[in-house]
Amino acid sequence: MRASRVSASYGAKVAIAEDGRFGGTCVNVGCIPKKLFSYAAHFREDFDLARAYGWTVGEAGFDWRTLVRNKDREIARLNGVYERVLANAGVTVHRARATVTGPNEVEVGGKKISARHILVATGSWPTLPVLDGIEHAITSNEAFSLERLPRRALVVGGGYIALEFASIFHGLGVETMLTYRGKRLLRGFDAEIGERIAEEMSAKGVTICFGCEPAALRKKGALEIEFTDGRIEKTDLVMFATGRRPNTAKLGLEHAGVKLAADGAVIVDRFSASSVPSIHAVGDVTNRVNLTPVATAEAMWLARTLFRGERTPVDHDNVPTAVFSNPNVATVGLSEERARERFAAVDIYKASFRALKLTMSEHKERTFMKLVVDRASQRVVGAHMVGADAGEIIQGVAIAVKLGATKAQFDATIGIHPTAAEEFVTMRDKAP
Ligand SMILES: Cc1cc2nc3c(=O)[nH]c(=O)nc-3n(C[C@H](O)[C@H](O)[C@H](O)COP(=O)(O)OP(=O)(O)OC[C@H]3O[C@@H](n4cnc5c(N)ncnc54)[C@H](O)[C@@H]3O)c2cc1C
């Protein structure tokens, strides 16, 4: 979408092939519906909190079908917006699956189209492990349109999609278990963030099982999941969020000479060029940094390189990201562990507190913030947070980190009082 529109605005003659719904994973079965569901799930605590503020709240009820119906309506509206954007940009749209038939040729719906440049932006798809009874499990794709909400759910995985859905199910009143084969959630994030989010989610009532690897699923009325250690859990829904694979199967890329990685990802250079000079790839299909704003940025950098004569490499440094679990997590830059590998010495600053909004209630949730500073240059090289609105807060901090701000410059910034965010500019004591 983005590559088509921006390339057309630079004067390129563009055609796009899409065999699904416009907007891709993010709009249809990713970021957008996920965030809507996450809002829905957070209301449960809000109703509870409101009582501490003097509100009389009647018995709250939740209707899953209403949520799904309203979500579907909003997504259909967005699909329409995207389609109109393409038409207005003068992009020719082919509503069919495309295959690459040569370095400069694509087949779409039985028609051969030649082009000077071909861009592969086919995204990724969830994978399921090979297990007995795996046909009884779902992935995030199906979770967005379940007929009914289960009474119990078991989510397998320790990455952001698993945490988000465990929080969604739990918030909507489902008895939820999260099982992960590793020892710490959110691999690749700062280790302390993984530990804190596990503590907070557990405290809210999500049962988390570490070192738990499913061995088989059985349907005996309810679902029965057996783990490798022999332990058996009964549940009503099993969702696997254990990985995604780039969409390159039967795309014809190998025949055109495009080199693929072992996981199927298109191998590209810093300019998103594949091993065939006329074929480029951006987004999840390259399995670099699998996030929507990264995919769209890669698309814009490529359009600039190809059609505006400005060779623009990708820039994957300091990409901020959030996990819309409850509580939220957000991060930018290096984890403490990565910073210790990269720099001779690092200073760590931390804050942990109960947010003002919760202080009149029984809610025990603690907000956690952490800054990672390179001792030699005093640059803030990482900022991490677990707590309400973490994504909204880290987005602003990310600008400072991207610009190379020092700890002294953070300290010289006046806080906005009273907010949680102000803690990022008032951390004075180094962690021992
Ligand atoms: C549950 C979930 C939650 C997520 N949440 C977030 C989030 O909060 N924030 C964030 O930044 N990212 C999030 N992501 C990741 C984000 O959705 C992806 O990084 C992003 O969609 C990648 O964009 P893309 O253009 O590379 O691929 P996609 O969005 O997957 O688009 C690929 C498109 O290509 C089409 N296609 C595939 N093959 C063909 C073919 N042969 N012919 C024609 N069309 C084809 C597909 O139908 C699809 O529309 C989430 C993902 C999931 C699954």
Short mmCIF file of C-alpha atoms and ligand atoms in Angstrom, two decimals:
data_model
loop_
_atom_site.label_atom_id
_atom_site.label_comp_id
_atom_site.label_asym_id
_atom_site.label_seq_id
_atom_site.Cartn_x
_atom_site.Cartn_y
_atom_site.Cartn_z
CA MET A 1 0.00 0.00 0.00
CA ARG A 2 2.56 2.56 1.12
CA ALA A 3 5.14 1.71 -1.56
CA SER A 4 2.44 1.96 -4.26
CA ARG A 5 1.06 5.26 -3.13
CA VAL A 6 4.40 6.99 -2.53
CA SER A 7 5.99 5.61 -5.73
CA ALA A 8 2.97 6.86 -7.71
CA SER A 9 3.36 10.28 -6.11
CA TYR A 10 6.95 10.34 -7.42
CA GLY A 11 5.64 9.73 -10.94
CA ALA A 12 6.00 5.95 -11.23
CA LYS A 13 3.37 3.92 -13.08
CA VAL A 14 2.26 1.44 -10.42
CA ALA A 15 0.10 -1.70 -10.26
CA ILE A 16 -0.64 -3.65 -7.07
CA ALA A 17 -1.87 -7.23 -6.61
CA GLU A 18 -3.81 -8.10 -3.44
CA ASP A 19 -5.74 -11.31 -2.99
CA GLY A 20 -6.94 -10.54 0.51
CA ARG A 21 -8.37 -7.47 2.17
CA PHE A 22 -6.70 -4.09 1.83
CA GLY A 23 -4.55 -3.01 4.74
CA GLY A 24 -2.84 -6.40 5.18
CA THR A 25 -2.23 -8.12 8.50
CA CYS A 26 -2.08 -4.93 10.56
CA VAL A 27 -5.53 -3.68 9.61
CA ASN A 28 -7.35 -7.00 9.33
CA VAL A 29 -5.82 -9.45 11.83
CA GLY A 30 -3.08 -7.53 13.60
CA CYS A 31 -2.41 -4.20 15.25
CA ILE A 32 -5.76 -2.49 14.76
CA PRO A 33 -8.28 -5.18 15.84
CA LYS A 34 -5.83 -6.25 18.56
CA LYS A 35 -5.73 -2.74 20.02
CA LEU A 36 -9.53 -2.48 19.85
CA PHE A 37 -9.81 -5.76 21.76
CA SER A 38 -7.20 -4.53 24.21
CA TYR A 39 -9.28 -1.39 24.91
CA ALA A 40 -12.30 -3.64 25.48
CA ALA A 41 -10.37 -5.78 27.96
CA HIS A 42 -9.10 -2.81 29.98
CA PHE A 43 -12.63 -1.63 30.83
CA ARG A 44 -13.00 -4.31 33.48
CA GLU A 45 -10.41 -2.64 35.71
CA ASP A 46 -11.73 0.82 34.86
CA PHE A 47 -15.21 -0.05 36.17
CA ASP A 48 -13.64 -1.32 39.34
CA LEU A 49 -11.44 1.74 39.76
CA ALA A 50 -14.36 4.08 39.17
CA ARG A 51 -15.89 2.94 42.47
CA ALA A 52 -12.90 4.31 44.39
CA TYR A 53 -13.67 7.65 42.79
CA GLY A 54 -17.21 7.70 44.07
CA TRP A 55 -19.03 6.26 41.08
CA THR A 56 -21.78 3.76 41.57
CA VAL A 57 -21.31 1.21 38.86
CA GLY A 58 -24.03 -1.32 38.20
CA GLU A 59 -23.18 -4.90 37.44
CA ALA A 60 -21.05 -4.75 34.29
CA GLY A 61 -21.83 -7.20 31.51
CA PHE A 62 -19.88 -7.95 28.38
CA ASP A 63 -21.13 -9.10 24.98
CA TRP A 64 -18.45 -10.59 22.74
CA ARG A 65 -20.62 -10.52 19.60
CA THR A 66 -21.14 -6.78 19.91
CA LEU A 67 -17.39 -6.25 20.15
CA VAL A 68 -16.67 -8.46 17.12
CA ARG A 69 -19.49 -6.87 15.09
CA ASN A 70 -18.32 -3.31 15.84
CA LYS A 71 -14.70 -4.27 15.18
CA ASP A 72 -15.69 -5.81 11.80
CA ARG A 73 -17.58 -2.65 10.88
CA GLU A 74 -14.57 -0.45 11.66
CA ILE A 75 -12.19 -2.72 9.73
CA ALA A 76 -14.53 -2.75 6.70
CA ARG A 77 -14.49 1.07 6.83
CA LEU A 78 -10.68 1.06 6.88
CA ASN A 79 -10.55 -1.43 3.96
CA GLY A 80 -12.63 1.05 1.96
CA VAL A 81 -10.41 3.97 2.93
CA TYR A 82 -7.31 2.07 1.76
CA GLU A 83 -8.94 1.12 -1.55
CA ARG A 84 -9.87 4.75 -2.22
CA VAL A 85 -6.37 5.94 -1.34
CA LEU A 86 -4.95 3.65 -4.04
CA ALA A 87 -7.54 4.74 -6.62
CA ASN A 88 -6.84 8.42 -5.87
CA ALA A 89 -3.11 7.83 -6.26
CA GLY A 90 -3.72 6.39 -9.75
CA VAL A 91 -2.53 2.88 -8.82
CA THR A 92 -3.92 0.02 -10.95
CA VAL A 93 -5.40 -2.62 -8.65
CA HIS A 94 -5.49 -6.36 -9.43
CA ARG A 95 -7.66 -8.29 -7.00
CA ALA A 96 -5.89 -11.65 -7.35
CA ARG A 97 -2.93 -13.63 -6.14
CA ALA A 98 0.33 -12.80 -7.86
CA THR A 99 3.27 -15.05 -8.66
CA VAL A 100 6.65 -13.95 -9.91
CA THR A 101 7.43 -15.55 -13.28
CA GLY A 102 10.73 -13.80 -14.05
CA PRO A 103 12.99 -10.91 -12.99
CA ASN A 104 10.61 -8.46 -14.65
CA GLU A 105 7.37 -10.41 -14.92
CA VAL A 106 4.46 -11.21 -12.65
CA GLU A 107 1.38 -13.33 -13.30
CA VAL A 108 -1.85 -12.06 -11.75
CA GLY A 109 -5.17 -13.77 -12.32
CA GLY A 110 -3.94 -15.51 -15.49
CA LYS A 111 -2.52 -12.28 -16.91
CA LYS A 112 1.21 -11.59 -17.41
CA ILE A 113 2.40 -8.14 -16.45
CA SER A 114 5.91 -6.86 -17.03
CA ALA A 115 7.57 -4.21 -14.90
CA ARG A 116 10.93 -2.55 -14.46
CA HIS A 117 10.73 -3.14 -10.72
CA ILE A 118 8.92 -5.80 -8.71
CA LEU A 119 8.34 -5.29 -4.97
CA VAL A 120 7.54 -8.31 -2.82
CA ALA A 121 5.58 -7.21 0.27
CA THR A 122 3.58 -10.34 0.95
CA GLY A 123 3.94 -10.32 4.74
CA SER A 124 3.96 -13.36 7.01
CA TRP A 125 1.60 -16.02 8.32
CA PRO A 126 1.31 -17.73 11.74
CA THR A 127 2.92 -21.14 12.07
CA LEU A 128 1.74 -24.07 14.18
CA PRO A 129 4.02 -26.79 15.52
CA VAL A 130 3.58 -30.38 14.38
CA LEU A 131 1.71 -31.98 17.29
CA ASP A 132 -0.97 -34.61 17.68
CA GLY A 133 -4.32 -32.83 17.74
CA ILE A 134 -2.93 -29.48 16.57
CA GLU A 135 -6.04 -29.08 14.36
CA HIS A 136 -7.91 -28.20 17.57
CA ALA A 137 -5.71 -25.12 18.15
CA ILE A 138 -6.16 -21.67 16.71
CA THR A 139 -3.75 -18.82 15.90
CA SER A 140 -4.22 -15.06 16.22
CA ASN A 141 -5.89 -15.08 12.78
CA GLU A 142 -8.91 -16.98 14.12
CA ALA A 143 -8.93 -15.30 17.54
CA PHE A 144 -10.33 -12.14 15.96
CA SER A 145 -13.56 -13.75 14.85
CA LEU A 146 -14.42 -16.46 17.37
CA GLU A 147 -18.11 -17.35 17.42
CA ARG A 148 -18.16 -17.08 21.18
CA LEU A 149 -15.79 -16.26 23.98
CA PRO A 150 -14.58 -19.43 25.74
CA ARG A 151 -14.88 -19.85 29.51
CA ARG A 152 -11.24 -20.91 29.72
CA ALA A 153 -8.34 -20.24 27.34
CA LEU A 154 -4.76 -21.37 27.14
CA VAL A 155 -2.32 -19.24 25.16
CA VAL A 156 1.00 -20.77 24.12
CA GLY A 157 3.98 -18.45 23.62
CA GLY A 158 6.07 -15.83 25.35
CA GLY A 159 6.21 -13.11 22.72
CA TYR A 160 4.15 -9.97 22.37
CA ILE A 161 1.20 -11.57 20.56
CA ALA A 162 0.86 -14.25 23.27
CA LEU A 163 0.98 -11.67 26.08
CA GLU A 164 -1.49 -9.40 24.38
CA PHE A 165 -4.04 -12.15 23.82
CA ALA A 166 -3.60 -13.57 27.30
CA SER A 167 -4.36 -10.06 28.65
CA ILE A 168 -7.31 -9.64 26.27
CA PHE A 169 -8.89 -12.97 27.23
CA HIS A 170 -8.30 -12.37 30.93
CA GLY A 171 -9.68 -8.84 30.81
CA LEU A 172 -12.82 -10.07 29.07
CA GLY A 173 -13.45 -12.51 31.90
CA VAL A 174 -11.92 -15.70 30.48
CA GLU A 175 -10.00 -17.94 32.90
CA THR A 176 -6.62 -17.63 31.20
CA MET A 177 -3.40 -19.59 31.27
CA LEU A 178 -0.22 -18.60 29.45
CA THR A 179 2.35 -21.30 28.87
CA TYR A 180 5.86 -20.68 27.64
CA ARG A 181 8.68 -23.13 27.09
CA GLY A 182 11.33 -20.57 28.16
CA LYS A 183 12.02 -19.02 31.53
CA ARG A 184 11.35 -15.35 30.81
CA LEU A 185 8.70 -13.58 28.75
CA LEU A 186 9.47 -11.21 25.88
CA ARG A 187 12.77 -12.61 24.67
CA GLY A 188 14.93 -9.86 23.19
CA PHE A 189 13.48 -7.21 25.51
CA ASP A 190 15.30 -6.00 28.62
CA ALA A 191 15.32 -8.98 31.01
CA GLU A 192 13.80 -7.00 33.87
CA ILE A 193 10.90 -5.98 31.66
CA GLY A 194 10.17 -9.65 30.99
CA GLU A 195 10.23 -10.37 34.72
CA ARG A 196 8.07 -7.39 35.71
CA ILE A 197 5.38 -8.08 33.13
CA ALA A 198 5.16 -11.70 34.29
CA GLU A 199 4.72 -10.52 37.90
CA GLU A 200 2.06 -7.97 36.98
CA MET A 201 0.09 -10.31 34.73
CA SER A 202 0.22 -13.06 37.35
CA ALA A 203 -0.93 -10.62 40.05
CA LYS A 204 -3.93 -9.75 37.89
CA GLY A 205 -4.88 -13.42 37.67
CA VAL A 206 -3.33 -14.84 34.50
CA THR A 207 -1.79 -18.21 35.33
CA ILE A 208 1.69 -18.36 33.80
CA CYS A 209 3.58 -21.60 33.35
CA PHE A 210 7.26 -21.40 32.43
CA GLY A 211 9.18 -24.32 30.99
CA CYS A 212 5.90 -25.76 29.69
CA GLU A 213 6.00 -27.21 26.21
CA PRO A 214 2.85 -28.74 24.69
CA ALA A 215 3.17 -32.33 23.51
CA ALA A 216 -0.37 -33.13 22.32
CA LEU A 217 -3.95 -31.85 22.19
CA ARG A 218 -7.09 -33.91 22.59
CA LYS A 219 -10.74 -33.02 22.29
CA LYS A 220 -12.79 -34.78 24.94
CA GLY A 221 -15.75 -32.48 25.24
CA ALA A 222 -13.40 -29.79 26.51
CA LEU A 223 -9.86 -29.54 25.17
CA GLU A 224 -7.09 -31.37 26.91
CA ILE A 225 -3.52 -30.26 26.42
CA GLU A 226 -0.68 -32.48 27.48
CA PHE A 227 2.78 -31.06 28.15
CA THR A 228 6.14 -32.75 27.65
CA ASP A 229 6.52 -33.21 31.42
CA GLY A 230 3.25 -35.19 31.50
CA ARG A 231 1.19 -32.41 33.03
CA ILE A 232 -2.34 -32.11 31.62
CA GLU A 233 -4.51 -28.98 31.51
CA LYS A 234 -8.17 -28.78 30.58
CA THR A 235 -9.37 -25.74 28.70
CA ASP A 236 -11.90 -24.60 26.08
CA LEU A 237 -9.60 -22.83 23.64
CA VAL A 238 -5.94 -23.26 22.78
CA MET A 239 -4.21 -20.46 20.90
CA PHE A 240 -0.65 -20.80 19.63
CA ALA A 241 1.36 -17.61 19.25
CA THR A 242 4.70 -19.29 18.69
CA GLY A 243 5.92 -17.76 15.46
CA ARG A 244 5.23 -16.52 11.97
CA ARG A 245 6.75 -17.42 8.63
CA PRO A 246 7.42 -15.10 5.67
CA ASN A 247 4.88 -15.57 2.84
CA THR A 248 7.09 -16.81 0.02
CA ALA A 249 5.75 -20.33 -0.56
CA LYS A 250 4.77 -20.91 -4.19
CA LEU A 251 5.47 -17.28 -5.03
CA GLY A 252 7.87 -18.22 -7.83
CA LEU A 253 10.76 -16.26 -6.35
CA GLU A 254 13.29 -19.11 -6.46
CA HIS A 255 12.62 -19.64 -10.19
CA ALA A 256 13.31 -15.96 -10.78
CA GLY A 257 16.66 -16.40 -9.01
CA VAL A 258 15.75 -14.68 -5.73
CA LYS A 259 17.70 -16.05 -2.75
CA LEU A 260 15.64 -17.01 0.29
CA ALA A 261 16.77 -17.65 3.88
CA ALA A 262 16.10 -20.99 5.56
CA ASP A 263 12.88 -19.60 7.09
CA GLY A 264 11.66 -18.47 3.65
CA ALA A 265 12.48 -14.77 4.13
CA VAL A 266 13.65 -12.83 1.08
CA ILE A 267 17.32 -11.98 1.65
CA VAL A 268 17.82 -8.28 1.01
CA ASP A 269 20.57 -5.69 1.37
CA ARG A 270 20.40 -2.29 3.11
CA PHE A 271 18.44 -0.94 0.17
CA SER A 272 15.88 -3.77 0.32
CA ALA A 273 17.28 -5.23 -2.93
CA SER A 274 17.13 -9.01 -3.34
CA SER A 275 19.75 -11.09 -5.15
CA VAL A 276 17.94 -10.12 -8.39
CA PRO A 277 18.47 -6.37 -8.98
CA SER A 278 14.96 -5.73 -10.34
CA ILE A 279 13.24 -7.44 -7.36
CA HIS A 280 13.02 -5.75 -3.96
CA ALA A 281 11.27 -6.80 -0.76
CA VAL A 282 10.08 -4.93 2.34
CA GLY A 283 8.13 -5.71 5.50
CA ASP A 284 7.55 -9.02 7.26
CA VAL A 285 8.49 -11.05 4.18
CA THR A 286 12.11 -10.01 4.83
CA ASN A 287 11.86 -10.96 8.53
CA ARG A 288 13.97 -8.01 9.71
CA VAL A 289 11.99 -5.89 12.20
CA ASN A 290 8.42 -7.12 11.90
CA LEU A 291 6.36 -4.05 12.76
CA THR A 292 3.97 -1.98 10.68
CA PRO A 293 5.74 1.39 10.95
CA VAL A 294 9.00 -0.33 9.98
CA ALA A 295 7.37 -1.96 6.93
CA THR A 296 5.92 1.38 5.79
CA ALA A 297 9.23 3.19 6.42
CA GLU A 298 11.10 0.56 4.39
CA ALA A 299 8.55 1.09 1.62
CA MET A 300 9.08 4.86 1.64
CA TRP A 301 12.88 4.56 1.73
CA LEU A 302 12.68 2.23 -1.27
CA ALA A 303 10.35 4.54 -3.21
CA ARG A 304 12.83 7.36 -2.60
CA THR A 305 15.73 5.21 -3.81
CA LEU A 306 13.99 4.00 -6.96
CA PHE A 307 11.88 6.94 -8.05
CA ARG A 308 13.31 10.08 -6.49
CA GLY A 309 16.97 9.42 -7.14
CA GLU A 310 17.90 9.52 -3.44
CA ARG A 311 19.58 6.27 -2.41
CA THR A 312 18.16 5.75 1.07
CA PRO A 313 19.25 2.74 3.16
CA VAL A 314 16.99 1.25 5.82
CA ASP A 315 17.48 2.54 9.36
CA HIS A 316 16.57 -0.05 11.97
CA ASP A 317 18.29 1.70 14.87
CA ASN A 318 16.26 2.67 17.92
CA VAL A 319 12.91 1.40 16.68
CA PRO A 320 10.45 1.90 19.54
CA THR A 321 7.85 -0.78 20.14
CA ALA A 322 5.00 -1.55 22.52
CA VAL A 323 3.24 -4.61 23.86
CA PHE A 324 -0.43 -3.96 24.54
CA SER A 325 -0.64 -6.42 27.37
CA ASN A 326 -2.13 -5.38 30.70
CA PRO A 327 -0.16 -3.49 31.89
CA ASN A 328 1.37 -2.15 28.68
CA VAL A 329 5.06 -2.52 27.93
CA ALA A 330 7.12 -0.23 25.70
CA THR A 331 10.73 0.08 24.86
CA VAL A 332 13.26 1.88 22.68
CA GLY A 333 16.96 1.27 22.17
CA LEU A 334 19.16 -1.26 23.90
CA SER A 335 18.28 -3.56 26.75
CA GLU A 336 20.66 -3.47 29.71
CA GLU A 337 22.10 -6.81 28.55
CA ARG A 338 22.82 -5.62 24.99
CA ALA A 339 24.23 -2.32 26.25
CA ARG A 340 26.64 -4.18 28.57
CA GLU A 341 27.86 -6.19 25.57
CA ARG A 342 28.35 -3.08 23.46
CA PHE A 343 29.81 -0.55 25.91
CA ALA A 344 32.66 -0.76 28.42
CA ALA A 345 30.39 0.46 31.25
CA VAL A 346 26.73 1.41 31.59
CA ASP A 347 24.74 3.31 34.21
CA ILE A 348 21.25 2.13 35.05
CA TYR A 349 18.47 4.30 36.46
CA LYS A 350 15.18 2.83 37.63
CA ALA A 351 11.85 3.90 39.07
CA SER A 352 9.10 1.70 40.44
CA PHE A 353 5.91 3.21 41.86
CA ARG A 354 2.15 2.91 42.13
CA ALA A 355 0.53 5.28 39.64
CA LEU A 356 -1.40 8.17 41.23
CA LYS A 357 -4.62 7.01 39.55
CA LEU A 358 -4.50 3.75 41.53
CA THR A 359 -3.61 5.16 44.94
CA MET A 360 -7.23 5.50 46.12
CA SER A 361 -8.03 1.94 45.08
CA GLU A 362 -7.00 -1.56 46.03
CA HIS A 363 -5.08 -1.94 42.75
CA LYS A 364 -1.49 -2.90 43.49
CA GLU A 365 -0.08 -2.60 39.96
CA ARG A 366 3.36 -0.99 39.89
CA THR A 367 4.74 1.10 37.06
CA PHE A 368 8.36 0.33 36.22
CA MET A 369 10.77 2.51 34.25
CA LYS A 370 14.38 2.06 33.36
CA LEU A 371 17.01 4.11 31.56
CA VAL A 372 20.20 2.57 30.20
CA VAL A 373 23.08 5.04 29.81
CA ASP A 374 26.48 4.56 28.13
CA ARG A 375 28.82 5.74 30.89
CA ALA A 376 31.52 7.09 28.55
CA SER A 377 29.32 9.28 26.34
CA GLN A 378 26.50 9.67 28.90
CA ARG A 379 24.04 9.04 26.04
CA VAL A 380 20.73 7.40 26.95
CA VAL A 381 20.85 4.25 24.81
CA GLY A 382 17.73 2.50 26.11
CA ALA A 383 14.42 3.40 27.75
CA HIS A 384 12.01 0.74 28.99
CA MET A 385 8.66 0.84 30.71
CA VAL A 386 5.94 -1.41 32.12
CA GLY A 387 2.81 0.51 33.00
CA ALA A 388 -0.27 2.33 31.79
CA ASP A 389 0.16 4.16 28.47
CA ALA A 390 3.75 2.92 28.11
CA GLY A 391 3.48 3.11 24.31
CA GLU A 392 2.25 6.71 24.38
CA ILE A 393 5.08 7.69 26.74
CA ILE A 394 7.95 5.85 25.07
CA GLN A 395 7.06 7.32 21.66
CA GLY A 396 8.15 10.75 22.93
CA VAL A 397 11.21 9.40 24.73
CA ALA A 398 12.18 7.63 21.47
CA ILE A 399 12.74 10.98 19.77
CA ALA A 400 15.31 11.93 22.42
CA VAL A 401 17.02 8.52 22.23
CA LYS A 402 17.12 8.67 18.42
CA LEU A 403 18.68 12.13 18.60
CA GLY A 404 21.36 10.84 20.99
CA ALA A 405 20.28 12.83 24.05
CA THR A 406 22.46 12.53 27.14
CA LYS A 407 21.30 11.77 30.67
CA ALA A 408 22.08 15.41 31.59
CA GLN A 409 19.73 16.56 28.81
CA PHE A 410 17.00 14.26 30.13
CA ASP A 411 17.59 15.77 33.60
CA ALA A 412 17.48 19.32 32.22
CA THR A 413 14.00 18.65 30.81
CA ILE A 414 11.18 19.88 33.06
CA GLY A 415 8.69 17.17 33.94
CA ILE A 416 4.94 17.45 33.44
CA HIS A 417 3.43 17.08 36.88
CA PRO A 418 1.69 14.95 37.97
CA THR A 419 2.28 12.28 35.35
CA ALA A 420 4.01 8.92 35.26
CA ALA A 421 6.07 10.12 32.28
CA GLU A 422 7.85 12.76 34.38
CA GLU A 423 9.78 9.97 36.09
CA PHE A 424 11.86 9.65 32.92
CA VAL A 425 13.33 13.12 33.56
CA THR A 426 13.63 12.89 37.34
CA MET A 427 15.63 9.69 37.86
CA ARG A 428 18.65 10.85 39.86
CA ASP A 429 20.11 7.77 41.56
CA LYS A 430 22.04 5.11 39.72
CA ALA A 431 20.90 1.57 40.43
CA PRO A 432 23.59 -0.29 42.40
C1 LIG B 1 -1.81 -10.33 16.09
C2 LIG B 1 -0.82 -9.33 15.56
C3 LIG B 1 -0.67 -8.12 16.18
C4 LIG B 1 0.22 -7.19 15.72
N1 LIG B 1 0.35 -6.01 16.37
C5 LIG B 1 1.21 -5.07 15.93
C6 LIG B 1 1.31 -3.81 16.59
O1 LIG B 1 0.63 -3.54 17.57
N2 LIG B 1 2.18 -2.90 16.09
C7 LIG B 1 2.95 -3.15 14.98
O2 LIG B 1 3.71 -2.28 14.55
N3 LIG B 1 2.88 -4.35 14.34
C8 LIG B 1 2.03 -5.30 14.79
N4 LIG B 1 1.93 -6.51 14.13
C9 LIG B 1 2.83 -6.76 12.99
C10 LIG B 1 2.30 -6.12 11.71
O3 LIG B 1 0.98 -6.53 11.49
C11 LIG B 1 3.18 -6.50 10.53
O4 LIG B 1 4.53 -6.19 10.83
C12 LIG B 1 2.78 -5.74 9.27
O5 LIG B 1 1.44 -6.00 8.93
C13 LIG B 1 3.70 -6.13 8.11
O6 LIG B 1 3.27 -5.49 6.95
P1 LIG B 1 3.60 -6.11 5.51
O7 LIG B 1 3.12 -5.11 4.52
O8 LIG B 1 5.00 -6.56 5.46
O9 LIG B 1 2.71 -7.45 5.43
P2 LIG B 1 1.16 -7.68 5.59
O10 LIG B 1 0.52 -6.63 6.39
O11 LIG B 1 1.01 -9.10 6.06
O12 LIG B 1 0.59 -7.55 4.13
C14 LIG B 1 0.86 -8.49 3.13
C15 LIG B 1 -0.28 -8.47 2.13
O13 LIG B 1 0.08 -9.21 0.98
C16 LIG B 1 -1.02 -9.98 0.54
N5 LIG B 1 -0.47 -11.10 -0.22
C17 LIG B 1 0.32 -12.10 0.25
N6 LIG B 1 0.70 -12.90 -0.76
C18 LIG B 1 0.15 -12.40 -1.90
C19 LIG B 1 0.19 -12.77 -3.26
N7 LIG B 1 0.90 -13.83 -3.68
N8 LIG B 1 -0.50 -12.05 -4.15
C20 LIG B 1 -1.23 -10.96 -3.75
N9 LIG B 1 -1.29 -10.54 -2.45
C21 LIG B 1 -0.60 -11.26 -1.55
C22 LIG B 1 -1.73 -10.36 1.81
O14 LIG B 1 -3.11 -10.65 1.56
C23 LIG B 1 -1.57 -9.10 2.66
O15 LIG B 1 -2.63 -8.20 2.47
C24 LIG B 1 1.01 -7.47 14.57
C25 LIG B 1 0.86 -8.69 13.90
C26 LIG B 1 -0.04 -9.60 14.40
C27 LIG B 1 -0.19 -10.92 13.68
#
